[in-house]
Amino acid sequence: MNEAIFTEILTAIKEHQTIIIHRHQRPDPDALGSQGGLYELLKASFPEKRLLKAGGSVEGLAFLSEMDQVEAADYKDALVIVTDTANSPRISGENYSKGDMLIKIDHHPNDEPYGDLVYVNTEASSCSEIIVDFYHACQSELTMTDEAARLLYAGIVGDTGRFLYPATTSHTLKIAAELMDYSFSATALNNQLNTMSKAVAHLSGYVLQNIKVDENGVGNVLLTNEILKEFGVADSETAAIVSLPGSVEGILMWGIFVEQEEGYFRCRLRSKGPAINEVAKRHHGGGHPLASGANAKDREEIAEILTEFEALAIEWNQ
């Protein structure tokens, strides 16, 4: 934990009357948990300040947090904080660069250190965990609330796969336990995060039945627009099925390739061992070593990604 930079962040917060918090496009629980958790933390700590949450659709996660109406004029003399977003093109919401100061808080590899002040901890399980660390470092001047705890717990649960992923540490579990002492139902929240529609459940069956696995443990599923329409599932809902192949015996790494209306493919990439984020970077993406995203312009580029996965798997298995 870098307490010096947390102190700098707190100083910037205290120096600005308007604070606008952004997160990434197509948000997951950690994006909304870190954004909303920080918002609630600052709202309780500095009730005289004007706080806004900026960004587009929350894609079925409105039970976590909803956005404010933010106008271009709001950014005048404002402090802008972006959470859980590695690259500036992924920031959701316009005008994030037009404030008085920009701060990046994230746990992804720092390939683009945008902003006037940057705090990145790739050892953290989630950006929500970092926000709790920020609270601990500045506890004498910050106030944790039940709602902040609920949101931050959701972010941690979401990005650790309910504490199953390798990024989960003893520190992560201690923080989660601390947050559970606040007044919200972790059981109810987990149930909300775990619930899927019948359409997604049916698509899950399709994924498990149709995943192709090569001799090296590389799996892949192609979800075309026709398949999505057949099951009545939107692209944003496919996040719920990304982890499914990991439960299948013999699969080491995998990609779920979702066709977009524009014709290219959104690539959801996962691994149980070999680092895959460098592959993602070569294909217009990035992310964590074991969980990344990319974009493929066509099926030929999908084949290139799978070839690169195959090479990683062969090296890993030697």
PDB file of N, CA, C and O in Angstrom, residues 230-305:
ATOM      1  N   GLU A 230     -31.032 -16.355 -31.717  1.00  0.00           N
ATOM      2  CA  GLU A 230     -31.764 -17.598 -31.457  1.00  0.00           C
ATOM      3  C   GLU A 230     -32.062 -17.764 -29.974  1.00  0.00           C
ATOM      4  O   GLU A 230     -33.156 -18.197 -29.586  1.00  0.00           O
ATOM      5  N   PHE A 231     -31.097 -17.402 -29.132  1.00  0.00           N
ATOM      6  CA  PHE A 231     -31.279 -17.560 -27.687  1.00  0.00           C
ATOM      7  C   PHE A 231     -31.849 -16.301 -27.027  1.00  0.00           C
ATOM      8  O   PHE A 231     -32.160 -16.321 -25.831  1.00  0.00           O
ATOM      9  N   GLY A 232     -31.967 -15.220 -27.791  1.00  0.00           N
ATOM     10  CA  GLY A 232     -32.504 -13.987 -27.231  1.00  0.00           C
ATOM     11  C   GLY A 232     -31.586 -13.338 -26.215  1.00  0.00           C
ATOM     12  O   GLY A 232     -32.042 -12.798 -25.198  1.00  0.00           O
ATOM     13  N   VAL A 233     -30.284 -13.383 -26.495  1.00  0.00           N
ATOM     14  CA  VAL A 233     -29.284 -12.861 -25.562  1.00  0.00           C
ATOM     15  C   VAL A 233     -28.525 -11.711 -26.220  1.00  0.00           C
ATOM     16  O   VAL A 233     -28.119 -11.810 -27.378  1.00  0.00           O
ATOM     17  N   ALA A 234     -28.322 -10.620 -25.477  1.00  0.00           N
ATOM     18  CA  ALA A 234     -27.534  -9.492 -25.961  1.00  0.00           C
ATOM     19  C   ALA A 234     -26.065  -9.718 -25.647  1.00  0.00           C
ATOM     20  O   ALA A 234     -25.715 -10.475 -24.730  1.00  0.00           O
ATOM     21  N   ASP A 235     -25.209  -9.057 -26.390  1.00  0.00           N
ATOM     22  CA  ASP A 235     -23.764  -9.182 -26.176  1.00  0.00           C
ATOM     23  C   ASP A 235     -23.388  -8.890 -24.728  1.00  0.00           C
ATOM     24  O   ASP A 235     -22.572  -9.589 -24.132  1.00  0.00           O
ATOM     25  N   SER A 236     -23.997  -7.869 -24.132  1.00  0.00           N
ATOM     26  CA  SER A 236     -23.655  -7.490 -22.759  1.00  0.00           C
ATOM     27  C   SER A 236     -23.925  -8.611 -21.764  1.00  0.00           C
ATOM     28  O   SER A 236     -23.286  -8.687 -20.708  1.00  0.00           O
ATOM     29  N   GLU A 237     -24.857  -9.499 -22.093  1.00  0.00           N
ATOM     30  CA  GLU A 237     -25.204 -10.595 -21.184  1.00  0.00           C
ATOM     31  C   GLU A 237     -24.232 -11.763 -21.269  1.00  0.00           C
ATOM     32  O   GLU A 237     -24.258 -12.649 -20.408  1.00  0.00           O
ATOM     33  N   THR A 238     -23.386 -11.793 -22.282  1.00  0.00           N
ATOM     34  CA  THR A 238     -22.479 -12.928 -22.444  1.00  0.00           C
ATOM     35  C   THR A 238     -21.370 -12.953 -21.393  1.00  0.00           C
ATOM     36  O   THR A 238     -20.675 -13.961 -21.251  1.00  0.00           O
ATOM     37  N   ALA A 239     -21.212 -11.872 -20.646  1.00  0.00           N
ATOM     38  CA  ALA A 239     -20.216 -11.868 -19.568  1.00  0.00           C
ATOM     39  C   ALA A 239     -20.492 -12.985 -18.565  1.00  0.00           C
ATOM     40  O   ALA A 239     -19.572 -13.519 -17.944  1.00  0.00           O
ATOM     41  N   ALA A 240     -21.775 -13.341 -18.424  1.00  0.00           N
ATOM     42  CA  ALA A 240     -22.160 -14.345 -17.430  1.00  0.00           C
ATOM     43  C   ALA A 240     -21.677 -15.744 -17.772  1.00  0.00           C
ATOM     44  O   ALA A 240     -21.621 -16.614 -16.895  1.00  0.00           O
ATOM     45  N   ILE A 241     -21.304 -15.979 -19.041  1.00  0.00           N
ATOM     46  CA  ILE A 241     -20.932 -17.331 -19.432  1.00  0.00           C
ATOM     47  C   ILE A 241     -19.422 -17.477 -19.670  1.00  0.00           C
ATOM     48  O   ILE A 241     -18.950 -18.550 -20.028  1.00  0.00           O
ATOM     49  N   VAL A 242     -18.659 -16.415 -19.442  1.00  0.00           N
ATOM     50  CA  VAL A 242     -17.226 -16.444 -19.763  1.00  0.00           C
ATOM     51  C   VAL A 242     -16.473 -17.474 -18.933  1.00  0.00           C
ATOM     52  O   VAL A 242     -15.553 -18.142 -19.422  1.00  0.00           O
ATOM     53  N   SER A 243     -16.829 -17.641 -17.674  1.00  0.00           N
ATOM     54  CA  SER A 243     -16.069 -18.541 -16.805  1.00  0.00           C
ATOM     55  C   SER A 243     -16.459 -20.007 -16.970  1.00  0.00           C
ATOM     56  O   SER A 243     -15.759 -20.894 -16.464  1.00  0.00           O
ATOM     57  N   LEU A 244     -17.547 -20.300 -17.673  1.00  0.00           N
ATOM     58  CA  LEU A 244     -18.047 -21.677 -17.767  1.00  0.00           C
ATOM     59  C   LEU A 244     -17.007 -22.681 -18.259  1.00  0.00           C
ATOM     60  O   LEU A 244     -16.870 -23.756 -17.658  1.00  0.00           O
ATOM     61  N   PRO A 245     -16.277 -22.407 -19.340  1.00  0.00           N
ATOM     62  CA  PRO A 245     -15.319 -23.409 -19.815  1.00  0.00           C
ATOM     63  C   PRO A 245     -14.263 -23.792 -18.791  1.00  0.00           C
ATOM     64  O   PRO A 245     -13.699 -24.889 -18.848  1.00  0.00           O
ATOM     65  N   GLY A 246     -14.000 -22.911 -17.847  1.00  0.00           N
ATOM     66  CA  GLY A 246     -12.995 -23.210 -16.831  1.00  0.00           C
ATOM     67  C   GLY A 246     -13.359 -24.378 -15.939  1.00  0.00           C
ATOM     68  O   GLY A 246     -12.499 -24.951 -15.273  1.00  0.00           O
ATOM     69  N   SER A 247     -14.621 -24.748 -15.921  1.00  0.00           N
ATOM     70  CA  SER A 247     -15.068 -25.880 -15.099  1.00  0.00           C
ATOM     71  C   SER A 247     -14.996 -27.205 -15.845  1.00  0.00           C
ATOM     72  O   SER A 247     -15.276 -28.260 -15.266  1.00  0.00           O
ATOM     73  N   VAL A 248     -14.626 -27.157 -17.116  1.00  0.00           N
ATOM     74  CA  VAL A 248     -14.576 -28.371 -17.933  1.00  0.00           C
ATOM     75  C   VAL A 248     -13.187 -29.010 -17.828  1.00  0.00           C
ATOM     76  O   VAL A 248     -12.169 -28.344 -18.027  1.00  0.00           O
ATOM     77  N   GLU A 249     -13.151 -30.270 -17.528  1.00  0.00           N
ATOM     78  CA  GLU A 249     -11.889 -31.000 -17.399  1.00  0.00           C
ATOM     79  C   GLU A 249     -11.080 -30.915 -18.694  1.00  0.00           C
ATOM     80  O   GLU A 249     -11.615 -31.080 -19.790  1.00  0.00           O
ATOM     81  N   GLY A 250      -9.782 -30.629 -18.539  1.00  0.00           N
ATOM     82  CA  GLY A 250      -8.893 -30.629 -19.687  1.00  0.00           C
ATOM     83  C   GLY A 250      -8.729 -29.288 -20.373  1.00  0.00           C
ATOM     84  O   GLY A 250      -7.902 -29.151 -21.273  1.00  0.00           O
ATOM     85  N   ILE A 251      -9.506 -28.274 -19.968  1.00  0.00           N
ATOM     86  CA  ILE A 251      -9.370 -26.955 -20.589  1.00  0.00           C
ATOM     87  C   ILE A 251      -8.411 -26.099 -19.772  1.00  0.00           C
ATOM     88  O   ILE A 251      -8.617 -25.866 -18.584  1.00  0.00           O
ATOM     89  N   LEU A 252      -7.350 -25.638 -20.414  1.00  0.00           N
ATOM     90  CA  LEU A 252      -6.323 -24.814 -19.770  1.00  0.00           C
ATOM     91  C   LEU A 252      -6.557 -23.332 -20.020  1.00  0.00           C
ATOM     92  O   LEU A 252      -6.367 -22.503 -19.120  1.00  0.00           O
ATOM     93  N   MET A 253      -6.966 -22.996 -21.221  1.00  0.00           N
ATOM     94  CA  MET A 253      -7.215 -21.610 -21.610  1.00  0.00           C
ATOM     95  C   MET A 253      -8.281 -21.603 -22.694  1.00  0.00           C
ATOM     96  O   MET A 253      -8.465 -22.589 -23.405  1.00  0.00           O
ATOM     97  N   TRP A 254      -8.992 -20.471 -22.806  1.00  0.00           N
ATOM     98  CA  TRP A 254     -10.106 -20.475 -23.741  1.00  0.00           C
ATOM     99  C   TRP A 254     -10.481 -19.065 -24.178  1.00  0.00           C
ATOM    100  O   TRP A 254     -10.124 -18.075 -23.549  1.00  0.00           O
ATOM    101  N   GLY A 255     -11.216 -19.038 -25.269  1.00  0.00           N
ATOM    102  CA  GLY A 255     -11.760 -17.789 -25.778  1.00  0.00           C
ATOM    103  C   GLY A 255     -13.210 -17.971 -26.157  1.00  0.00           C
ATOM    104  O   GLY A 255     -13.590 -19.004 -26.729  1.00  0.00           O
ATOM    105  N   ILE A 256     -14.016 -17.002 -25.806  1.00  0.00           N
ATOM    106  CA  ILE A 256     -15.405 -16.949 -26.269  1.00  0.00           C
ATOM    107  C   ILE A 256     -15.495 -15.747 -27.189  1.00  0.00           C
ATOM    108  O   ILE A 256     -15.234 -14.614 -26.780  1.00  0.00           O
ATOM    109  N   PHE A 257     -15.827 -15.994 -28.440  1.00  0.00           N
ATOM    110  CA  PHE A 257     -15.769 -14.976 -29.485  1.00  0.00           C
ATOM    111  C   PHE A 257     -17.187 -14.591 -29.879  1.00  0.00           C
ATOM    112  O   PHE A 257     -17.938 -15.400 -30.438  1.00  0.00           O
ATOM    113  N   VAL A 258     -17.553 -13.360 -29.554  1.00  0.00           N
ATOM    114  CA  VAL A 258     -18.936 -12.900 -29.712  1.00  0.00           C
ATOM    115  C   VAL A 258     -19.016 -11.922 -30.881  1.00  0.00           C
ATOM    116  O   VAL A 258     -18.404 -10.840 -30.858  1.00  0.00           O
ATOM    117  N   GLU A 259     -19.780 -12.278 -31.884  1.00  0.00           N
ATOM    118  CA  GLU A 259     -19.919 -11.413 -33.052  1.00  0.00           C
ATOM    119  C   GLU A 259     -20.712 -10.158 -32.699  1.00  0.00           C
ATOM    120  O   GLU A 259     -21.715 -10.224 -31.983  1.00  0.00           O
ATOM    121  N   GLN A 260     -20.248  -9.024 -33.196  1.00  0.00           N
ATOM    122  CA  GLN A 260     -20.910  -7.743 -32.981  1.00  0.00           C
ATOM    123  C   GLN A 260     -21.731  -7.365 -34.216  1.00  0.00           C
ATOM    124  O   GLN A 260     -21.510  -7.887 -35.302  1.00  0.00           O
ATOM    125  N   GLU A 261     -22.668  -6.469 -34.024  1.00  0.00           N
ATOM    126  CA  GLU A 261     -23.515  -6.040 -35.138  1.00  0.00           C
ATOM    127  C   GLU A 261     -22.688  -5.471 -36.286  1.00  0.00           C
ATOM    128  O   GLU A 261     -23.053  -5.590 -37.455  1.00  0.00           O
ATOM    129  N   GLU A 262     -21.548  -4.863 -35.953  1.00  0.00           N
ATOM    130  CA  GLU A 262     -20.701  -4.252 -36.979  1.00  0.00           C
ATOM    131  C   GLU A 262     -19.895  -5.284 -37.769  1.00  0.00           C
ATOM    132  O   GLU A 262     -19.260  -4.955 -38.773  1.00  0.00           O
ATOM    133  N   GLY A 263     -19.887  -6.543 -37.295  1.00  0.00           N
ATOM    134  CA  GLY A 263     -19.208  -7.596 -38.035  1.00  0.00           C
ATOM    135  C   GLY A 263     -17.935  -8.108 -37.402  1.00  0.00           C
ATOM    136  O   GLY A 263     -17.480  -9.202 -37.736  1.00  0.00           O
ATOM    137  N   TYR A 264     -17.321  -7.338 -36.489  1.00  0.00           N
ATOM    138  CA  TYR A 264     -16.120  -7.835 -35.826  1.00  0.00           C
ATOM    139  C   TYR A 264     -16.518  -8.694 -34.628  1.00  0.00           C
ATOM    140  O   TYR A 264     -17.710  -8.862 -34.321  1.00  0.00           O
ATOM    141  N   PHE A 265     -15.531  -9.279 -33.951  1.00  0.00           N
ATOM    142  CA  PHE A 265     -15.797 -10.181 -32.829  1.00  0.00           C
ATOM    143  C   PHE A 265     -15.185  -9.653 -31.540  1.00  0.00           C
ATOM    144  O   PHE A 265     -14.003  -9.282 -31.511  1.00  0.00           O
ATOM    145  N   ARG A 266     -15.989  -9.619 -30.506  1.00  0.00           N
ATOM    146  CA  ARG A 266     -15.480  -9.319 -29.175  1.00  0.00           C
ATOM    147  C   ARG A 266     -14.913 -10.606 -28.593  1.00  0.00           C
ATOM    148  O   ARG A 266     -15.592 -11.643 -28.579  1.00  0.00           O
ATOM    149  N   CYS A 267     -13.678 -10.558 -28.129  1.00  0.00           N
ATOM    150  CA  CYS A 267     -12.974 -11.760 -27.677  1.00  0.00           C
ATOM    151  C   CYS A 267     -12.851 -11.739 -26.154  1.00  0.00           C
ATOM    152  O   CYS A 267     -12.154 -10.891 -25.598  1.00  0.00           O
ATOM    153  N   ARG A 268     -13.512 -12.672 -25.510  1.00  0.00           N
ATOM    154  CA  ARG A 268     -13.412 -12.810 -24.056  1.00  0.00           C
ATOM    155  C   ARG A 268     -12.444 -13.951 -23.780  1.00  0.00           C
ATOM    156  O   ARG A 268     -12.752 -15.111 -24.079  1.00  0.00           O
ATOM    157  N   LEU A 269     -11.274 -13.631 -23.231  1.00  0.00           N
ATOM    158  CA  LEU A 269     -10.165 -14.577 -23.122  1.00  0.00           C
ATOM    159  C   LEU A 269      -9.843 -14.885 -21.662  1.00  0.00           C
ATOM    160  O   LEU A 269      -9.761 -13.981 -20.832  1.00  0.00           O
ATOM    161  N   ARG A 270      -9.644 -16.175 -21.370  1.00  0.00           N
ATOM    162  CA  ARG A 270      -9.341 -16.600 -20.004  1.00  0.00           C
ATOM    163  C   ARG A 270      -8.290 -17.702 -20.006  1.00  0.00           C
ATOM    164  O   ARG A 270      -8.119 -18.408 -20.992  1.00  0.00           O
ATOM    165  N   SER A 271      -7.596 -17.855 -18.862  1.00  0.00           N
ATOM    166  CA  SER A 271      -6.553 -18.862 -18.732  1.00  0.00           C
ATOM    167  C   SER A 271      -6.471 -19.338 -17.291  1.00  0.00           C
ATOM    168  O   SER A 271      -6.745 -18.588 -16.360  1.00  0.00           O
ATOM    169  N   LYS A 272      -6.072 -20.598 -17.128  1.00  0.00           N
ATOM    170  CA  LYS A 272      -5.817 -21.146 -15.800  1.00  0.00           C
ATOM    171  C   LYS A 272      -4.327 -21.131 -15.463  1.00  0.00           C
ATOM    172  O   LYS A 272      -3.944 -21.552 -14.371  1.00  0.00           O
ATOM    173  N   GLY A 273      -3.485 -20.708 -16.404  1.00  0.00           N
ATOM    174  CA  GLY A 273      -2.051 -20.726 -16.147  1.00  0.00           C
ATOM    175  C   GLY A 273      -1.241 -19.770 -16.999  1.00  0.00           C
ATOM    176  O   GLY A 273      -0.683 -18.796 -16.489  1.00  0.00           O
ATOM    177  N   PRO A 274      -1.144 -20.012 -18.315  1.00  0.00           N
ATOM    178  CA  PRO A 274      -0.331 -19.131 -19.168  1.00  0.00           C
ATOM    179  C   PRO A 274      -0.875 -17.699 -19.191  1.00  0.00           C
ATOM    180  O   PRO A 274      -2.091 -17.490 -19.249  1.00  0.00           O
ATOM    181  N   ALA A 275       0.016 -16.731 -19.137  1.00  0.00           N
ATOM    182  CA  ALA A 275      -0.394 -15.320 -19.209  1.00  0.00           C
ATOM    183  C   ALA A 275      -0.858 -15.012 -20.633  1.00  0.00           C
ATOM    184  O   ALA A 275      -0.157 -15.310 -21.603  1.00  0.00           O
ATOM    185  N   ILE A 276      -2.022 -14.397 -20.748  1.00  0.00           N
ATOM    186  CA  ILE A 276      -2.623 -14.166 -22.066  1.00  0.00           C
ATOM    187  C   ILE A 276      -2.798 -12.687 -22.402  1.00  0.00           C
ATOM    188  O   ILE A 276      -3.234 -12.351 -23.504  1.00  0.00           O
ATOM    189  N   ASN A 277      -2.433 -11.790 -21.485  1.00  0.00           N
ATOM    190  CA  ASN A 277      -2.696 -10.378 -21.752  1.00  0.00           C
ATOM    191  C   ASN A 277      -1.842  -9.813 -22.881  1.00  0.00           C
ATOM    192  O   ASN A 277      -2.259  -8.876 -23.563  1.00  0.00           O
ATOM    193  N   GLU A 278      -0.657 -10.391 -23.119  1.00  0.00           N
ATOM    194  CA  GLU A 278       0.158  -9.924 -24.242  1.00  0.00           C
ATOM    195  C   GLU A 278      -0.482 -10.309 -25.570  1.00  0.00           C
ATOM    196  O   GLU A 278      -0.405  -9.564 -26.553  1.00  0.00           O
ATOM    197  N   VAL A 279      -1.119 -11.475 -25.605  1.00  0.00           N
ATOM    198  CA  VAL A 279      -1.881 -11.861 -26.804  1.00  0.00           C
ATOM    199  C   VAL A 279      -2.999 -10.860 -27.034  1.00  0.00           C
ATOM    200  O   VAL A 279      -3.226 -10.382 -28.154  1.00  0.00           O
ATOM    201  N   ALA A 280      -3.716 -10.524 -25.967  1.00  0.00           N
ATOM    202  CA  ALA A 280      -4.822  -9.568 -26.080  1.00  0.00           C
ATOM    203  C   ALA A 280      -4.335  -8.218 -26.606  1.00  0.00           C
ATOM    204  O   ALA A 280      -4.989  -7.598 -27.450  1.00  0.00           O
ATOM    205  N   LYS A 281      -3.174  -7.779 -26.122  1.00  0.00           N
ATOM    206  CA  LYS A 281      -2.642  -6.482 -26.568  1.00  0.00           C
ATOM    207  C   LYS A 281      -2.364  -6.470 -28.065  1.00  0.00           C
ATOM    208  O   LYS A 281      -2.544  -5.448 -28.729  1.00  0.00           O
ATOM    209  N   ARG A 282      -1.937  -7.621 -28.588  1.00  0.00           N
ATOM    210  CA  ARG A 282      -1.636  -7.695 -30.020  1.00  0.00           C
ATOM    211  C   ARG A 282      -2.899  -7.683 -30.878  1.00  0.00           C
ATOM    212  O   ARG A 282      -2.826  -7.556 -32.101  1.00  0.00           O
ATOM    213  N   HIS A 283      -4.038  -7.809 -30.215  1.00  0.00           N
ATOM    214  CA  HIS A 283      -5.307  -7.848 -30.947  1.00  0.00           C
ATOM    215  C   HIS A 283      -6.284  -6.819 -30.370  1.00  0.00           C
ATOM    216  O   HIS A 283      -7.427  -7.129 -30.037  1.00  0.00           O
ATOM    217  N   HIS A 284      -5.785  -5.597 -30.238  1.00  0.00           N
ATOM    218  CA  HIS A 284      -6.620  -4.447 -29.874  1.00  0.00           C
ATOM    219  C   HIS A 284      -7.313  -4.621 -28.531  1.00  0.00           C
ATOM    220  O   HIS A 284      -8.488  -4.289 -28.373  1.00  0.00           O
ATOM    221  N   GLY A 285      -6.572  -5.147 -27.568  1.00  0.00           N
ATOM    222  CA  GLY A 285      -7.169  -5.338 -26.256  1.00  0.00           C
ATOM    223  C   GLY A 285      -6.128  -5.295 -25.163  1.00  0.00           C
ATOM    224  O   GLY A 285      -5.085  -4.663 -25.280  1.00  0.00           O
ATOM    225  N   GLY A 286      -6.403  -5.990 -24.074  1.00  0.00           N
ATOM    226  CA  GLY A 286      -5.507  -6.022 -22.929  1.00  0.00           C
ATOM    227  C   GLY A 286      -6.244  -6.577 -21.726  1.00  0.00           C
ATOM    228  O   GLY A 286      -7.335  -7.134 -21.847  1.00  0.00           O
ATOM    229  N   GLY A 287      -5.643  -6.414 -20.555  1.00  0.00           N
ATOM    230  CA  GLY A 287      -6.292  -6.896 -19.337  1.00  0.00           C
ATOM    231  C   GLY A 287      -5.314  -7.534 -18.386  1.00  0.00           C
ATOM    232  O   GLY A 287      -4.127  -7.199 -18.365  1.00  0.00           O
ATOM    233  N   HIS A 288      -5.799  -8.487 -17.609  1.00  0.00           N
ATOM    234  CA  HIS A 288      -4.996  -9.186 -16.618  1.00  0.00           C
ATOM    235  C   HIS A 288      -4.280 -10.373 -17.258  1.00  0.00           C
ATOM    236  O   HIS A 288      -4.691 -10.848 -18.321  1.00  0.00           O
ATOM    237  N   PRO A 289      -3.241 -10.892 -16.615  1.00  0.00           N
ATOM    238  CA  PRO A 289      -2.543 -12.049 -17.174  1.00  0.00           C
ATOM    239  C   PRO A 289      -3.445 -13.251 -17.443  1.00  0.00           C
ATOM    240  O   PRO A 289      -3.232 -13.973 -18.419  1.00  0.00           O
ATOM    241  N   LEU A 290      -4.456 -13.466 -16.594  1.00  0.00           N
ATOM    242  CA  LEU A 290      -5.317 -14.637 -16.772  1.00  0.00           C
ATOM    243  C   LEU A 290      -6.732 -14.294 -17.236  1.00  0.00           C
ATOM    244  O   LEU A 290      -7.549 -15.202 -17.441  1.00  0.00           O
ATOM    245  N   ALA A 291      -7.032 -13.027 -17.394  1.00  0.00           N
ATOM    246  CA  ALA A 291      -8.374 -12.615 -17.830  1.00  0.00           C
ATOM    247  C   ALA A 291      -8.249 -11.349 -18.657  1.00  0.00           C
ATOM    248  O   ALA A 291      -7.966 -10.278 -18.126  1.00  0.00           O
ATOM    249  N   SER A 292      -8.457 -11.475 -19.952  1.00  0.00           N
ATOM    250  CA  SER A 292      -8.270 -10.344 -20.854  1.00  0.00           C
ATOM    251  C   SER A 292      -9.396 -10.264 -21.868  1.00  0.00           C
ATOM    252  O   SER A 292     -10.222 -11.178 -21.986  1.00  0.00           O
ATOM    253  N   GLY A 293      -9.393  -9.177 -22.600  1.00  0.00           N
ATOM    254  CA  GLY A 293     -10.348  -8.989 -23.681  1.00  0.00           C
ATOM    255  C   GLY A 293      -9.634  -8.446 -24.893  1.00  0.00           C
ATOM    256  O   GLY A 293      -8.589  -7.796 -24.786  1.00  0.00           O
ATOM    257  N   ALA A 294     -10.175  -8.740 -26.079  1.00  0.00           N
ATOM    258  CA  ALA A 294      -9.570  -8.259 -27.313  1.00  0.00           C
ATOM    259  C   ALA A 294     -10.666  -8.116 -28.365  1.00  0.00           C
ATOM    260  O   ALA A 294     -11.854  -8.333 -28.087  1.00  0.00           O
ATOM    261  N   ASN A 295     -10.262  -7.727 -29.566  1.00  0.00           N
ATOM    262  CA  ASN A 295     -11.193  -7.601 -30.685  1.00  0.00           C
ATOM    263  C   ASN A 295     -10.561  -8.224 -31.921  1.00  0.00           C
ATOM    264  O   ASN A 295      -9.377  -8.007 -32.201  1.00  0.00           O
ATOM    265  N   ALA A 296     -11.346  -9.017 -32.632  1.00  0.00           N
ATOM    266  CA  ALA A 296     -10.878  -9.639 -33.866  1.00  0.00           C
ATOM    267  C   ALA A 296     -11.743  -9.138 -35.013  1.00  0.00           C
ATOM    268  O   ALA A 296     -12.973  -9.178 -34.925  1.00  0.00           O
ATOM    269  N   LYS A 297     -11.094  -8.697 -36.085  1.00  0.00           N
ATOM    270  CA  LYS A 297     -11.859  -8.104 -37.188  1.00  0.00           C
ATOM    271  C   LYS A 297     -12.647  -9.152 -37.969  1.00  0.00           C
ATOM    272  O   LYS A 297     -13.650  -8.834 -38.604  1.00  0.00           O
ATOM    273  N   ASP A 298     -12.175 -10.423 -37.902  1.00  0.00           N
ATOM    274  CA  ASP A 298     -12.858 -11.484 -38.640  1.00  0.00           C
ATOM    275  C   ASP A 298     -12.430 -12.832 -38.071  1.00  0.00           C
ATOM    276  O   ASP A 298     -11.668 -12.922 -37.109  1.00  0.00           O
ATOM    277  N   ARG A 299     -12.906 -13.911 -38.715  1.00  0.00           N
ATOM    278  CA  ARG A 299     -12.594 -15.254 -38.223  1.00  0.00           C
ATOM    279  C   ARG A 299     -11.122 -15.606 -38.412  1.00  0.00           C
ATOM    280  O   ARG A 299     -10.586 -16.430 -37.667  1.00  0.00           O
ATOM    281  N   GLU A 300     -10.493 -15.000 -39.387  1.00  0.00           N
ATOM    282  CA  GLU A 300      -9.064 -15.238 -39.578  1.00  0.00           C
ATOM    283  C   GLU A 300      -8.265 -14.738 -38.379  1.00  0.00           C
ATOM    284  O   GLU A 300      -7.312 -15.392 -37.941  1.00  0.00           O
ATOM    285  N   GLU A 301      -8.662 -13.573 -37.854  1.00  0.00           N
ATOM    286  CA  GLU A 301      -7.948 -13.072 -36.682  1.00  0.00           C
ATOM    287  C   GLU A 301      -8.249 -13.920 -35.456  1.00  0.00           C
ATOM    288  O   GLU A 301      -7.386 -14.094 -34.589  1.00  0.00           O
ATOM    289  N   ILE A 302      -9.450 -14.470 -35.365  1.00  0.00           N
ATOM    290  CA  ILE A 302      -9.756 -15.412 -34.279  1.00  0.00           C
ATOM    291  C   ILE A 302      -8.810 -16.611 -34.359  1.00  0.00           C
ATOM    292  O   ILE A 302      -8.266 -17.058 -33.344  1.00  0.00           O
ATOM    293  N   ALA A 303      -8.601 -17.106 -35.566  1.00  0.00           N
ATOM    294  CA  ALA A 303      -7.685 -18.238 -35.758  1.00  0.00           C
ATOM    295  C   ALA A 303      -6.267 -17.866 -35.329  1.00  0.00           C
ATOM    296  O   ALA A 303      -5.548 -18.699 -34.744  1.00  0.00           O
ATOM    297  N   GLU A 304      -5.858 -16.624 -35.586  1.00  0.00           N
ATOM    298  CA  GLU A 304      -4.532 -16.169 -35.158  1.00  0.00           C
ATOM    299  C   GLU A 304      -4.425 -16.189 -33.632  1.00  0.00           C
ATOM    300  O   GLU A 304      -3.405 -16.608 -33.072  1.00  0.00           O
ATOM    301  N   ILE A 305      -5.462 -15.706 -32.959  1.00  0.00           N
ATOM    302  CA  ILE A 305      -5.465 -15.701 -31.490  1.00  0.00           C
ATOM    303  C   ILE A 305      -5.360 -17.125 -30.952  1.00  0.00           C
ATOM    304  O   ILE A 305      -4.574 -17.407 -30.035  1.00  0.00           O
TER     305      ILE A 305
END
